[in-house]
Amino acid sequence: MDELIEKAILVAVKLQKDEHFEYGLEELHNLSEALDVEVVGEVTQNLERVTSSHYVGTGKVEEIRNLYEETGANLVIFNDELSPSQIRNLERDLDCKVIDRTMLILDIFARRAKSNEAQMQVDLAQLQYMLPRLVGLRASLGRQGGGTGGGFKNRGAGETKLELDRRKIEDQIAKLKRDLEHAKDQRETQRKQRKKNAIPVVSLVGYTNAGKSTIMNQLLNKVGQMESKQVFEKDMLFATLETSVRQIKLPDQKEFLLTDTVGFVSKLPHHLVKAFRSTLEEARDADLLLHVVDVSNDEHRFMMDVTNETLHAVGVEDVPTVYVYNKSDLADMKYPHVAGDSIWISAKEGAGLDELLEIIRKHIFSNYVRCSLLVPFERGDIVSYLNENASVSSTSYEEQGTVVQVELKKSDYDRFQEFLFVQ
């Protein structure tokens, strides 16, 4: 967006069955603020269905135009994704810059994307969104050139330019798709490596701004892991777009990987869901999902539904899930409090983290085995491996070797079968 101060009118249509209209509009305000756009007015309309030509009824177009002139706005933002013809008609009749909710979200993602892969995913989504809308977005080109009769020569220069643009964009899309495939293959390799090492994966999912990054940072602090591993957290929409992966090592040597995923939002553009599919695949292969909910928000049930629908859309199914009701301090709820696979915490205050770790432990370390091993003295390498990678409760020495009382993961138990020691 330009450097000048953007002043926007927000426009939204309320359909009869939309119970979450107010919240969707509030979210549009927040999305606008996330891009430093000053909202100077809003126009809403109740309709049975959106108008195919202008999204709103033609009378409303006049009202928007008047408010636009009165407030000195320089932008009109619509609360849904507009079709190419709607953009074209609105830009013509309002005579101003028109953007929709999808463009707004894409713009925020473009600003927040840090890693190369996230940037490529956003670029791809933007290009896929632009392609069918080129004519609308380029209405200003006009039909220069002239002459009568058909034939390529007599096409308007604007039209020729559009053809060139279209081809250029299609080439860019093809290239980005190839590069993203390559990035995906690399991540697949890393994921297989992790599976081979049998380190369980716990994935944080949830609505944007629910506190996922805060939880990750607090857990890192809790287990005394360095500050440098901290993840960016801020009270704003889409603060994190990258998937952060951190290894968490508990005092008894058990360890797991904690991954943080991009936050969800209602009406997340389908181009973006597709683009971030690979990022969300981290969640698909997780051993446990922590579904983080901002319980202080009146609409938190709706947010949970949106998150579940989006996860479903990218194929995340049948992964055991713990519901983490965060910001309980702001919701005047009892915390820390555990009920089955639900926990109420305040990540900011650090309250409920021990209980959360306990729940995680129960889920992902249920296949650990307690046993005694008798390790010959010449196999000191095994004893040092166990000290580093398992929970050793006692060590004693017999004539034949070292006796280790240990709790270890099933894969290690199978590996050291020959040293099992029955007293």
XYZ file of C-alpha atoms in Angstrom:
423
model
C 0.000 0.000 0.000
C 1.099 3.584 -0.562
C 2.954 5.612 2.020
C 0.222 8.255 2.225
C -2.271 7.734 5.039
C -4.920 5.324 3.813
C -8.407 6.326 4.909
C -11.031 3.722 4.253
C -14.770 3.215 4.166
C -15.717 -0.352 5.120
C -18.649 -1.962 3.326
C -20.376 -5.148 4.455
C -23.485 -7.081 3.485
C -25.359 -8.956 6.191
C -27.026 -12.080 4.853
C -30.024 -13.427 6.762
C -28.388 -16.482 8.286
C -25.136 -14.767 9.308
C -25.018 -14.843 13.125
C -21.395 -13.709 13.175
C -21.812 -10.612 11.056
C -20.892 -8.147 13.830
C -17.776 -10.098 14.657
C -16.768 -10.397 10.985
C -17.054 -6.623 10.688
C -14.998 -6.090 13.840
C -12.392 -8.401 12.361
C -12.379 -6.315 9.160
C -11.635 -3.243 11.338
C -8.741 -5.142 12.960
C -7.422 -6.333 9.607
C -7.483 -2.742 8.333
C -5.668 -1.501 11.428
C -3.061 -4.225 10.950
C -2.153 -2.404 7.721
C -2.229 1.060 9.339
C -5.409 1.958 7.472
C -7.572 4.524 9.250
C -11.251 3.539 9.108
C -13.319 6.717 8.611
C -16.771 5.215 8.039
C -18.772 2.081 7.391
C -21.777 1.183 5.272
C -23.766 -2.004 5.857
C -26.768 -3.507 4.112
C -29.118 -6.410 4.875
C -29.689 -8.562 1.814
C -30.920 -12.055 1.018
C -27.948 -12.510 -1.292
C -25.170 -10.212 -2.467
C -25.880 -8.296 -5.666
C -24.013 -9.957 -8.517
C -23.098 -6.702 -10.273
C -21.989 -4.494 -7.337
C -22.048 -6.715 -4.188
C -24.374 -4.075 -2.604
C -27.615 -2.729 -4.064
C -27.282 0.132 -6.546
C -28.816 2.630 -4.091
C -26.068 1.794 -1.615
C -23.380 2.568 -4.202
C -24.610 6.166 -4.149
C -24.511 6.218 -0.328
C -20.931 4.873 -0.317
C -19.903 7.496 -2.849
C -21.359 10.332 -0.757
C -19.727 9.098 2.450
C -16.439 8.663 0.564
C -16.497 12.305 -0.491
C -17.660 13.617 2.905
C -14.934 11.820 4.886
C -12.040 12.449 2.498
C -11.441 8.692 2.194
C -9.164 7.330 -0.517
C -10.076 3.647 -0.353
C -13.164 1.431 -0.029
C -12.755 -2.011 1.567
C -15.398 -4.725 1.098
C -15.964 -7.462 3.663
C -16.062 -10.377 1.186
C -14.126 -11.539 -1.826
C -15.353 -9.609 -4.886
C -15.662 -11.101 -8.351
C -13.707 -9.541 -11.248
C -16.869 -7.892 -12.625
C -17.854 -6.502 -9.191
C -14.428 -4.857 -8.850
C -14.719 -3.432 -12.336
C -18.227 -2.034 -11.799
C -17.459 -0.630 -8.361
C -14.239 1.082 -9.479
C -16.110 2.594 -12.395
C -19.129 3.831 -10.399
C -17.268 4.898 -7.257
C -14.315 6.237 -9.200
C -11.844 5.158 -6.513
C -9.591 2.325 -5.345
C -11.591 -0.717 -4.256
C -10.150 -3.681 -2.339
C -11.799 -6.718 -0.804
C -11.190 -8.750 2.332
C -9.021 -11.236 0.441
C -6.685 -8.529 -0.887
C -6.441 -7.094 2.608
C -5.442 -10.430 4.145
C -3.002 -11.130 1.301
C -1.432 -7.734 1.903
C -0.979 -8.421 5.622
C 0.538 -11.816 4.853
C 2.891 -10.194 2.340
C 4.147 -7.806 5.037
C 4.527 -10.448 7.724
C 6.156 -13.175 5.630
C 9.767 -13.526 6.722
C 11.056 -16.825 5.404
C 11.681 -17.446 1.757
C 8.996 -20.124 1.648
C 6.314 -17.980 3.303
C 7.099 -15.180 0.836
C 6.764 -17.562 -2.109
C 3.445 -18.852 -0.779
C 2.068 -15.329 -0.420
C 3.330 -14.331 -3.880
C 1.633 -17.372 -5.375
C -1.672 -16.610 -3.636
C -1.513 -12.966 -4.770
C -0.842 -13.902 -8.390
C -3.590 -16.537 -8.426
C -5.981 -13.959 -7.012
C -4.937 -11.304 -9.544
C -5.049 -13.414 -12.696
C -8.848 -13.483 -13.252
C -9.113 -9.878 -12.036
C -6.568 -8.315 -14.383
C -9.223 -6.537 -16.422
C -10.855 -5.014 -13.347
C -7.543 -4.047 -11.801
C -6.478 -2.586 -15.122
C -9.670 -0.772 -16.063
C -7.669 2.442 -16.186
C -5.689 1.239 -19.225
C -8.623 2.004 -21.456
C -8.731 1.063 -25.097
C -5.978 3.129 -26.623
C -5.129 2.411 -30.251
C -7.973 2.034 -32.651
C -8.999 1.301 -36.194
C -11.935 -0.810 -37.168
C -12.148 -4.444 -38.076
C -10.745 -7.384 -36.105
C -7.255 -8.772 -36.186
C -4.449 -8.597 -33.654
C -2.970 -5.409 -35.144
C -6.025 -3.366 -34.338
C -6.453 -4.474 -30.802
C -6.255 -1.668 -28.250
C -2.811 -1.294 -26.724
C -4.422 -1.879 -23.339
C -5.692 -5.246 -24.453
C -2.308 -6.317 -25.823
C -0.727 -5.265 -22.528
C -3.246 -7.428 -20.651
C -2.350 -10.457 -22.767
C 1.339 -9.912 -22.024
C 0.628 -9.453 -18.319
C -1.470 -12.590 -18.248
C 1.290 -14.634 -19.831
C 3.888 -13.155 -17.493
C 1.767 -13.969 -14.452
C 1.115 -17.520 -15.641
C 4.879 -18.036 -16.047
C 5.530 -16.661 -12.563
C 2.838 -18.929 -11.071
C 4.390 -21.992 -12.746
C 7.854 -21.064 -11.449
C 6.627 -20.449 -7.879
C 4.792 -23.777 -7.873
C 8.013 -25.567 -8.896
C 10.060 -23.763 -6.236
C 7.469 -24.526 -3.559
C 7.424 -28.215 -4.550
C 11.187 -28.228 -4.030
C 10.837 -26.563 -0.602
C 8.143 -29.087 0.288
C 10.421 -31.995 -0.641
C 13.130 -30.599 1.613
C 10.690 -30.329 4.498
C 9.441 -33.866 3.831
C 13.034 -35.067 4.181
C 13.415 -33.227 7.504
C 10.113 -34.646 8.700
C 11.111 -38.199 7.783
C 14.372 -37.668 9.649
C 12.427 -36.616 12.740
C 10.111 -39.624 12.409
C 13.180 -41.855 12.205
C 14.533 -40.328 15.388
C 11.085 -41.050 16.860
C 10.797 -37.648 18.495
C 7.103 -36.957 19.089
C 5.674 -33.779 17.560
C 3.208 -31.468 19.315
C 1.617 -28.804 17.133
C 0.028 -25.533 18.276
C -3.011 -24.560 16.211
C -5.708 -21.944 16.658
C -7.117 -18.603 15.689
C -4.780 -15.704 15.026
C -3.881 -13.826 18.223
C -5.012 -16.616 20.579
C -1.560 -16.755 22.218
C 0.196 -19.663 20.478
C 3.606 -17.962 20.311
C 3.323 -16.833 23.945
C 2.663 -20.433 25.006
C 5.641 -21.640 22.991
C 7.938 -19.025 24.542
C 6.687 -19.701 28.069
C 7.267 -23.438 27.664
C 10.804 -22.761 26.410
C 11.393 -20.574 29.477
C 9.901 -23.198 31.755
C 12.368 -25.872 30.663
C 15.220 -23.368 30.810
C 15.918 -23.148 27.098
C 17.788 -20.174 25.787
C 16.256 -16.803 25.099
C 17.605 -16.935 21.550
C 15.063 -19.643 20.743
C 12.154 -17.294 21.473
C 9.471 -16.867 18.846
C 8.142 -13.456 17.772
C 4.947 -12.672 19.646
C 2.829 -9.563 19.533
C -0.774 -8.679 20.188
C -1.685 -8.394 16.517
C -3.214 -10.433 13.731
C -0.897 -12.871 11.960
C 2.155 -11.958 14.031
C 3.701 -15.287 12.976
C 3.427 -16.806 9.536
C 6.382 -19.148 9.616
C 6.156 -22.577 11.145
C 8.558 -22.426 14.079
C 9.880 -25.756 15.332
C 11.528 -25.954 18.739
C 12.888 -28.949 20.596
C 11.727 -29.131 24.209
C 13.761 -31.273 26.582
C 12.155 -32.129 29.904
C 14.140 -32.636 33.125
C 13.809 -36.441 32.826
C 15.483 -36.381 29.359
C 12.224 -36.947 27.501
C 11.923 -34.598 24.574
C 9.427 -33.525 21.973
C 9.208 -31.037 19.120
C 6.796 -28.145 19.481
C 5.634 -26.527 16.229
C 3.716 -23.291 15.903
C 1.460 -22.785 12.875
C -0.037 -19.746 11.149
C -3.148 -18.367 12.888
C -6.571 -18.798 11.350
C -9.137 -16.117 10.581
C -12.714 -16.322 9.323
C -13.173 -16.232 5.544
C -9.487 -17.045 5.074
C -9.053 -16.750 1.287
C -9.006 -20.206 -0.285
C -5.869 -19.265 -2.270
C -4.150 -18.801 1.065
C -5.471 -21.998 2.575
C -4.008 -23.735 -0.468
C -0.768 -21.773 -0.226
C -0.321 -22.577 3.455
C -1.299 -26.180 3.094
C 2.360 -27.207 3.321
C 2.858 -25.160 6.494
C -0.194 -26.800 8.022
C 0.984 -30.254 7.042
C 3.184 -29.997 10.122
C -0.053 -30.296 12.079
C -1.241 -33.239 10.005
C 1.734 -35.357 11.045
C 1.688 -34.279 14.677
C 1.245 -36.764 17.513
C -0.797 -34.216 19.439
C -2.522 -30.910 18.628
C -2.811 -28.121 21.167
C -5.827 -26.132 19.980
C -5.272 -22.729 21.592
C -8.416 -20.672 22.234
C -8.693 -17.060 23.416
C -11.436 -17.817 25.928
C -11.772 -14.110 26.805
C -13.271 -13.411 23.369
C -17.081 -13.662 23.223
C -16.797 -15.290 19.804
C -14.345 -18.002 20.865
C -16.743 -20.848 19.960
C -16.994 -19.480 16.427
C -13.193 -19.158 16.278
C -12.866 -22.807 17.290
C -15.270 -23.805 14.503
C -13.291 -21.777 11.939
C -10.044 -23.414 13.093
C -11.552 -26.905 12.936
C -13.025 -26.293 9.476
C -9.693 -24.992 8.153
C -7.796 -27.949 9.618
C -10.344 -30.253 8.023
C -9.854 -28.454 4.672
C -6.124 -29.202 4.680
C -6.614 -32.818 5.709
C -5.732 -32.652 9.420
C -7.918 -35.397 10.855
C -7.843 -37.930 13.672
C -4.983 -36.248 15.534
C -5.540 -36.345 19.330
C -6.344 -32.792 20.470
C -6.064 -30.922 23.759
C -8.067 -27.687 24.048
C -6.003 -24.968 25.706
C -8.279 -22.146 26.893
C -5.841 -19.266 27.149
C -6.342 -15.741 28.585
C -8.522 -17.214 31.373
C -7.382 -14.309 33.580
C -9.210 -11.877 31.259
C -12.287 -14.098 31.141
C -12.695 -14.316 34.946
C -12.471 -18.093 34.773
C -10.931 -20.490 37.233
C -7.352 -21.283 36.183
C -5.153 -23.251 36.069
C -7.873 -25.848 35.760
C -7.897 -29.218 34.004
C -10.926 -31.210 32.883
C -10.161 -34.232 30.720
C -8.467 -33.014 27.553
C -9.228 -29.357 28.249
C -7.122 -26.938 30.268
C -7.661 -23.308 31.306
C -4.464 -21.273 31.576
C -2.996 -17.788 31.396
C 0.125 -18.061 29.236
C 1.042 -14.444 29.877
C 1.146 -15.029 33.642
C 2.776 -18.427 33.138
C -0.100 -20.061 35.042
C -1.027 -23.620 34.057
C 2.177 -24.525 32.217
C 3.101 -27.372 34.570
C -0.349 -28.840 34.148
C -0.107 -28.398 30.369
C 3.242 -30.212 30.258
C 1.706 -32.999 32.339
C -1.139 -33.439 29.809
C 1.340 -33.411 26.904
C 3.442 -35.988 28.725
C 0.466 -38.328 29.250
C -0.419 -38.189 25.578
C 2.938 -38.548 23.893
C 4.977 -40.601 26.306
C 2.376 -43.259 27.039
C 4.493 -45.786 25.122
C 7.534 -45.398 27.394
C 8.676 -48.564 29.123
C 10.253 -48.965 32.571
C 12.823 -51.751 32.830
C 16.221 -52.823 34.135
C 19.123 -53.362 31.749
C 22.385 -55.164 32.447
C 24.981 -53.571 30.173
C 28.433 -55.211 29.824
C 31.286 -52.933 30.961
C 32.752 -52.803 27.456
C 29.491 -51.248 26.195
C 29.897 -47.952 28.050
C 28.524 -46.256 24.914
C 25.052 -47.682 25.721
C 25.141 -46.395 29.303
C 26.083 -42.900 28.154
C 23.367 -43.056 25.443
C 20.793 -43.925 28.132
C 21.989 -41.132 30.415
C 21.458 -38.653 27.623
C 18.301 -39.995 26.009
C 16.313 -41.786 28.694
C 15.272 -41.291 32.299
C 17.713 -43.234 34.456
C 16.480 -43.671 38.038
C 19.433 -45.672 39.387
C 22.734 -47.236 38.358
C 24.546 -50.054 40.182
C 27.393 -52.414 39.337
C 27.316 -56.224 39.216
C 30.099 -58.583 38.207
C 28.822 -58.872 34.616
C 28.289 -55.142 34.063
C 26.272 -52.036 34.898
C 22.639 -52.407 35.999
C 20.535 -49.443 34.900
C 16.963 -48.837 36.096
C 15.509 -46.823 33.258
C 12.382 -45.492 31.581
C 12.888 -45.297 27.824
C 10.972 -45.000 24.575
C 9.602 -48.146 22.979
C 12.011 -47.967 20.007
C 15.018 -47.958 22.392
C 13.441 -50.731 24.490
C 13.209 -52.899 21.359
C 16.783 -52.019 20.443
C 18.249 -53.052 23.813
C 16.148 -56.215 24.303
C 19.263 -58.406 24.670
C 20.338 -56.488 27.809
C 17.042 -56.911 29.704
C 17.794 -57.871 33.290
C 15.309 -59.711 35.483
C 16.219 -59.603 39.147
